[in-house]
Tab-separated table of C-alpha atoms in Angstrom:
chain	number	residue	atom	x	y	z
R	160	MET	CA	22.747	4.937	-68.683
R	161	ASP	CA	22.796	1.099	-68.242
R	162	SER	CA	20.086	-1.244	-69.293
R	163	SER	CA	18.900	-1.985	-65.537
R	164	VAL	CA	18.331	1.694	-64.960
R	165	ASN	CA	16.264	1.908	-68.274
R	166	VAL	CA	14.232	-1.060	-67.091
R	167	GLN	CA	13.672	0.428	-63.714
R	168	LEU	CA	12.495	3.695	-65.391
R	169	SER	CA	10.274	1.839	-67.695
R	170	ARG	CA	8.708	0.051	-64.877
R	171	GLY	CA	8.394	3.211	-62.863
R	172	ARG	CA	6.430	4.854	-65.825
R	173	ALA	CA	4.245	1.767	-66.212
R	174	ASP	CA	3.392	1.821	-62.504
R	175	ASP	CA	2.470	5.501	-62.789
R	176	ARG	CA	0.143	4.641	-65.629
R	177	GLU	CA	-1.571	1.896	-63.822
R	178	ASP	CA	-1.953	4.133	-60.746
R	179	GLU	CA	-3.819	6.831	-63.026
R	180	LEU	CA	-5.862	4.049	-64.907
R	181	SER	CA	-7.079	2.427	-61.745
R	182	GLU	CA	-9.020	5.447	-61.043
R	183	LEU	CA	-10.957	4.881	-64.207
R	184	ASP	CA	-13.789	2.433	-63.415
R	185	TRP	CA	-14.000	1.098	-67.019
R	186	TYR	CA	-10.369	0.045	-67.012
R	187	HIS	CA	-10.313	-3.751	-66.673
R	188	TYR	CA	-6.542	-4.372	-66.123
R	189	ASP	CA	-5.506	-7.774	-67.440
R	190	LEU	CA	-8.856	-8.845	-68.859
R	191	SER	CA	-8.388	-10.947	-71.864
R	192	ARG	CA	-9.875	-10.235	-75.406
R	193	HIS	CA	-12.100	-13.281	-75.219
R	194	ALA	CA	-13.288	-12.422	-71.711
R	195	ALA	CA	-13.892	-8.742	-72.837
R	196	GLU	CA	-15.990	-10.071	-75.804
R	197	ALA	CA	-18.011	-12.473	-73.657
R	198	ILE	CA	-18.701	-9.684	-71.116
R	199	LEU	CA	-19.866	-7.097	-73.587
R	200	LEU	CA	-21.935	-9.504	-75.734
R	201	SER	CA	-23.667	-11.062	-72.685
R	202	ASN	CA	-24.179	-7.946	-70.649
R	203	GLY	CA	-23.455	-4.867	-72.783
R	204	LYS	CA	-25.335	-2.931	-75.325
R	205	ASP	CA	-24.590	-1.542	-78.682
R	206	GLY	CA	-21.963	1.051	-78.030
R	207	SER	CA	-20.726	-0.462	-74.627
R	208	TYR	CA	-16.785	-0.205	-74.380
R	209	LEU	CA	-13.983	-0.818	-71.994
R	210	LEU	CA	-10.372	-0.518	-71.631
R	211	ARG	CA	-7.871	-3.199	-70.954
R	212	LYS	CA	-4.126	-4.174	-71.203
R	213	SER	CA	-2.742	-5.194	-74.677
R	214	HIS	CA	-0.268	-7.977	-75.122
R	215	ASP	CA	1.717	-5.855	-77.548
R	216	GLY	CA	3.757	-4.367	-74.824
R	217	PRO	CA	3.663	-2.206	-71.634
R	218	MET	CA	2.787	0.946	-73.388
R	219	PHE	CA	-0.092	-0.473	-75.344
R	220	TYR	CA	-3.836	-0.869	-74.364
R	221	ALA	CA	-6.878	-2.085	-76.098
R	222	LEU	CA	-10.375	-0.555	-76.333
R	223	SER	CA	-13.039	-3.160	-76.782
R	224	VAL	CA	-16.172	-1.884	-78.250
R	225	ARG	CA	-19.550	-3.730	-78.805
R	226	GLY	CA	-21.418	-3.323	-82.031
R	227	LYS	CA	-24.933	-4.709	-82.575
R	228	ASP	CA	-23.839	-8.337	-82.544
R	229	SER	CA	-19.929	-8.313	-82.341
R	230	VAL	CA	-17.012	-6.800	-80.459
R	231	LYS	CA	-14.148	-4.753	-82.208
R	232	HIS	CA	-10.861	-3.940	-80.606
R	233	PHE	CA	-8.840	-0.968	-81.108
R	234	GLN	CA	-5.122	-0.165	-80.099
R	235	ILE	CA	-4.225	2.710	-77.750
R	236	GLU	CA	-0.535	3.749	-77.174
R	237	TRP	CA	0.481	5.596	-74.065
R	238	THR	CA	3.879	6.992	-74.388
R	239	GLU	CA	5.828	9.141	-71.974
R	240	GLY	CA	4.297	12.413	-73.501
R	241	SER	CA	0.867	11.474	-74.880
R	242	ILE	CA	-2.045	8.963	-75.357
R	243	LYS	CA	-2.382	8.013	-79.093
R	244	PHE	CA	-5.850	6.593	-80.257
R	245	GLY	CA	-6.208	6.353	-83.857
R	246	PHE	CA	-5.722	9.802	-85.422
R	247	ASN	CA	-6.205	11.427	-81.968
R	248	GLU	CA	-3.543	12.391	-79.496
R	249	PHE	CA	-4.103	13.374	-75.917
R	250	HIS	CA	-1.788	15.036	-73.446
R	251	SER	CA	-3.451	13.552	-70.253
R	252	LEU	CA	-5.726	10.931	-69.022
R	253	SER	CA	-8.590	13.472	-68.327
R	254	ASP	CA	-8.444	14.616	-71.891
R	255	PHE	CA	-8.670	11.063	-73.105
R	256	VAL	CA	-11.722	10.366	-70.934
R	257	ASN	CA	-13.399	13.606	-71.787
R	258	HIS	CA	-13.183	12.586	-75.526
R	259	PHE	CA	-15.103	9.388	-74.570
R	260	ALA	CA	-17.908	11.446	-72.717
R	261	ASN	CA	-18.855	13.117	-75.904
R	262	GLN	CA	-19.835	9.943	-77.875
R	263	PRO	CA	-17.264	9.828	-80.704
R	264	LEU	CA	-17.460	7.832	-83.760
R	265	ILE	CA	-14.773	5.275	-84.584
R	266	GLY	CA	-14.341	3.194	-87.691
R	267	SER	CA	-13.608	-0.504	-87.680
R	268	GLU	CA	-11.593	-2.470	-90.295
R	269	THR	CA	-14.872	-3.341	-92.129
R	270	GLY	CA	-15.534	0.287	-92.721
R	271	THR	CA	-18.514	0.504	-90.261
R	272	LEU	CA	-18.753	3.222	-87.736
R	273	LEU	CA	-19.171	2.579	-84.095
R	274	ILE	CA	-20.629	5.104	-81.606
R	275	LEU	CA	-19.076	5.004	-78.194
R	276	LYS	CA	-22.029	5.277	-75.798
R	277	LYS	CA	-21.668	3.427	-72.586
R	278	PRO	CA	-18.506	2.770	-70.580
R	279	TYR	CA	-18.656	-0.708	-69.019
R	280	PRO	CA	-17.500	-0.821	-65.381
R	281	ARG	CA	-15.228	-3.438	-63.971
R	282	LYS	CA	-17.073	-3.524	-60.687
R	283	VAL	CA	-20.323	-2.480	-59.085
R	284	GLU	CA	-20.687	-2.465	-55.349
R	285	GLU	CA	-23.415	-4.691	-53.961
R	286	PRO	CA	-24.924	-4.956	-50.483
R	287	SER	CA	-22.806	-7.142	-48.133
R	288	ILE	CA	-25.520	-9.833	-47.921
R	289	TYR	CA	-24.729	-10.883	-51.490
R	290	GLU	CA	-21.285	-12.227	-50.972
R	291	SER	CA	-21.666	-14.732	-53.771
R	292	VAL	CA	-23.134	-12.356	-56.238
R	293	ARG	CA	-21.517	-11.427	-59.390
R	294	VAL	CA	-22.646	-8.226	-60.788
R	295	HIS	CA	-22.486	-6.313	-64.007
R	296	THR	CA	-24.137	-3.007	-65.161
R	297	ALA	CA	-24.501	-0.916	-68.232
R	298	MET	CA	-23.446	2.751	-68.145
R	299	GLN	CA	-24.666	5.937	-69.622
R	300	THR	CA	-22.410	8.683	-71.162
R	301	GLY	CA	-22.715	12.334	-70.342
R	302	ARG	CA	-20.843	15.314	-71.816
R	303	THR	CA	-18.114	15.362	-69.085
R	304	GLU	CA	-16.182	12.795	-67.030
R	305	SER	CA	-18.352	13.465	-64.022
R	306	ASP	CA	-21.367	12.466	-65.902
R	307	LEU	CA	-20.248	9.033	-66.507
R	308	VAL	CA	-22.816	7.381	-63.953
R	309	SER	CA	-24.684	4.138	-63.518
R	310	GLU	CA	-27.819	3.578	-65.528
R	311	ALA	CA	-29.074	0.152	-65.175
R	312	PRO	CA	-29.601	-2.105	-61.988
R	313	SER	CA	-26.866	-4.700	-61.367
R	314	LEU	CA	-27.527	-8.308	-62.045
R	315	GLY	CA	-27.020	-10.885	-59.373
R	316	THR	CA	-26.188	-14.523	-59.781
R	317	LYS	CA	-26.552	-17.384	-57.235
R	318	GLU	CA	-26.498	-21.157	-57.573
R	319	GLY	CA	-26.688	-24.315	-55.269
R	320	TYR	CA	-28.567	-27.299	-54.238
R	321	LEU	CA	-32.113	-26.939	-52.829
R	322	ILE	CA	-34.646	-29.589	-51.705
R	323	LYS	CA	-37.769	-28.936	-53.694
R	324	GLN	CA	-41.351	-30.186	-53.388
R	325	GLY	CA	-42.744	-31.754	-56.394
R	326	GLY	CA	-45.915	-30.333	-58.189
R	327	ARG	CA	-48.343	-33.267	-58.600
R	328	VAL	CA	-46.506	-35.733	-56.316
R	329	LYS	CA	-45.617	-33.911	-53.066
R	330	SER	CA	-42.439	-35.707	-52.493
R	331	TRP	CA	-39.157	-33.843	-51.846
R	332	LYS	CA	-36.081	-34.055	-54.204
R	333	THR	CA	-32.806	-32.365	-54.377
R	334	ARG	CA	-32.361	-30.199	-57.240
R	335	TRP	CA	-29.523	-27.837	-58.724
R	336	PHE	CA	-30.855	-24.223	-58.920
R	337	ILE	CA	-29.310	-21.285	-60.885
R	338	LEU	CA	-30.657	-17.765	-60.246
R	339	HIS	CA	-29.517	-15.470	-63.279
R	340	ARG	CA	-30.922	-12.174	-64.356
R	341	ASN	CA	-34.809	-12.590	-63.855
R	342	GLU	CA	-34.901	-16.348	-64.170
R	343	LEU	CA	-34.620	-19.090	-61.699
R	344	LYS	CA	-33.766	-22.497	-63.250
R	345	TYR	CA	-33.663	-25.853	-61.681
R	346	PHE	CA	-31.911	-28.895	-62.943
R	347	LYS	CA	-31.822	-32.564	-61.910
R	348	ASP	CA	-28.201	-32.171	-60.841
R	349	LYS	CA	-25.202	-29.931	-61.137
R	350	MET	CA	-23.927	-31.759	-64.243
R	351	SER	CA	-27.186	-31.540	-66.120
R	352	THR	CA	-27.260	-29.070	-69.076
R	353	GLU	CA	-31.021	-28.703	-69.748
R	354	PRO	CA	-33.187	-27.326	-66.909
R	355	ILE	CA	-36.265	-29.259	-65.781
R	356	LYS	CA	-37.958	-25.936	-65.504
R	357	THR	CA	-37.221	-22.075	-65.814
R	358	LEU	CA	-39.243	-19.847	-63.374
R	359	ASP	CA	-39.721	-16.296	-64.763
R	360	LEU	CA	-39.511	-13.849	-61.843
R	361	THR	CA	-41.245	-11.194	-63.649
R	362	GLU	CA	-44.298	-13.362	-62.821
R	363	CYS	CA	-43.482	-14.042	-59.203
R	364	THR	CA	-45.658	-12.083	-56.653
R	365	GLY	CA	-43.665	-12.808	-53.436
R	366	VAL	CA	-40.907	-14.880	-51.678
R	367	GLN	CA	-40.871	-15.676	-47.896
R	368	PHE	CA	-40.049	-18.098	-45.126
R	369	ASP	CA	-42.548	-20.891	-45.052
R	370	TYR	CA	-43.738	-22.945	-41.976
R	371	SER	CA	-46.755	-24.796	-43.519
R	372	GLN	CA	-44.725	-27.822	-44.635
R	373	GLU	CA	-43.464	-29.207	-41.384
R	374	ARG	CA	-39.938	-28.688	-42.483
R	375	ILE	CA	-37.222	-26.459	-41.211
R	376	ASN	CA	-35.338	-23.842	-43.339
R	377	CYS	CA	-38.047	-23.865	-45.979
R	378	PHE	CA	-39.125	-20.962	-48.199
R	379	CYS	CA	-41.781	-20.497	-50.984
R	380	LEU	CA	-42.003	-18.558	-54.224
R	381	VAL	CA	-45.534	-17.476	-55.064
R	382	PHE	CA	-46.617	-17.515	-58.615
R	383	PRO	CA	-50.232	-16.943	-59.950
R	384	GLU	CA	-50.623	-20.566	-60.979
R	385	ARG	CA	-48.554	-22.291	-58.194
R	386	THR	CA	-46.506	-21.836	-55.042
R	387	TYR	CA	-43.087	-23.514	-55.114
R	388	TYR	CA	-41.552	-24.833	-51.779
R	389	MET	CA	-37.821	-25.177	-51.346
R	390	CYS	CA	-35.676	-25.962	-48.380
R	391	THR	CA	-32.003	-25.502	-47.397
R	392	LYS	CA	-29.567	-27.234	-45.082
R	393	THR	CA	-29.376	-24.031	-43.035
R	394	GLY	CA	-31.431	-20.901	-42.059
R	395	VAL	CA	-28.692	-18.645	-43.229
R	396	GLU	CA	-28.649	-20.170	-46.690
R	397	ALA	CA	-32.385	-19.790	-46.817
R	398	ASP	CA	-32.233	-16.197	-45.751
R	399	GLU	CA	-29.699	-15.602	-48.574
R	400	TRP	CA	-31.955	-16.972	-51.261
R	401	ILE	CA	-34.936	-15.018	-49.911
R	402	LYS	CA	-33.167	-11.774	-49.700
R	403	LEU	CA	-31.499	-12.022	-53.099
R	404	ILE	CA	-34.907	-13.034	-54.865
R	405	ARG	CA	-36.604	-10.331	-52.888
R	406	TRP	CA	-34.122	-7.783	-54.011
R	407	LYS	CA	-34.494	-8.845	-57.527
R	408	LEU	CA	-38.315	-8.493	-57.300
R	409	SER	CA	-37.860	-4.948	-55.953
R	410	GLN	CA	-35.672	-4.038	-58.888
R	411	LEU	CA	-38.286	-5.466	-61.326
R	412	LYS	CA	-41.042	-3.260	-59.675
R	413	LYS	CA	-38.827	-0.236	-60.003
R	414	ALA	CA	-38.147	-0.958	-63.673
R	415	ALA	CA	-41.954	-1.399	-64.324
R	416	LYS	CA	-42.794	1.997	-62.814
R	417	SER	CA	-40.035	3.884	-64.705
C-alpha cells in the first residue's frame, strides 16, 4: 500500500473520530491550551473539565481540568481500536463518556488528585434576541451519559456606547458600557481601563423605556438610591439593552428563590 493511500485512510479515521466527538458537547475542537485555561479559570469551577485537540498528532487529544486555582492537562490517545487515558483503556466513545459520568479521580504531576465533576460545554443556546451575547455555563455530572445536563444559568455579555445623564449635573455624556455577569460598568471611553462606576445588578429593581427626559431611545435602570438614564442611537439598540438586562434580573430572582 503506497503512502498516499495510507494518508487517505488516516484522514478518513480522523474524520470519523471528529464526527463522533462532535456529538459530545464538552469537546471544544481546536481550542488552545491557553484559551482552555482562561475559560475554565474565569467561568468554570473546581472539577470542571473539557476535551480538545492536542498538537502532538491526529490521534492525540487533551483533557483540561480545573483544580481550585489552576488548570491541569492530560493526554488522551485515540487509536483505531481503543481510547487510552492514563491507565484506563476504553473500546468506544460511550464507554469513555460513561467513565466521566461517575466522577473519577485523576492524579496530576504534582501528586494531587483531581475529581472530574462538571463537563464544560462548548456552546449554550441563547434566545435569538441576544445575537451579540457570548455565553458559558457550568455543568453537573450524573451517573450516566444522559445525566450530563446544564446546571447554571448562562452568562451574557454586551458592550457599546450609550449617552448617559449625569448624577449631580444633569448633562448628557457619551460613555462606554460593558455588561458582564451581574455588573454594568461604564468608562470614559472604549480605551479606558478603569471604570467610572460599576453598577451591581443584584441591587437593580427594574429597567424600562423612559419618556420623562424629553429624549428619544431612552431607558432607565432603577436602583434604591438613584435612577440611571441612558439613551441609544436607535430604538432597536435600546430594546436589546433592556431585554438583556431584564433577562439578567429575572435570572437573579430565580437564583434568589432557589
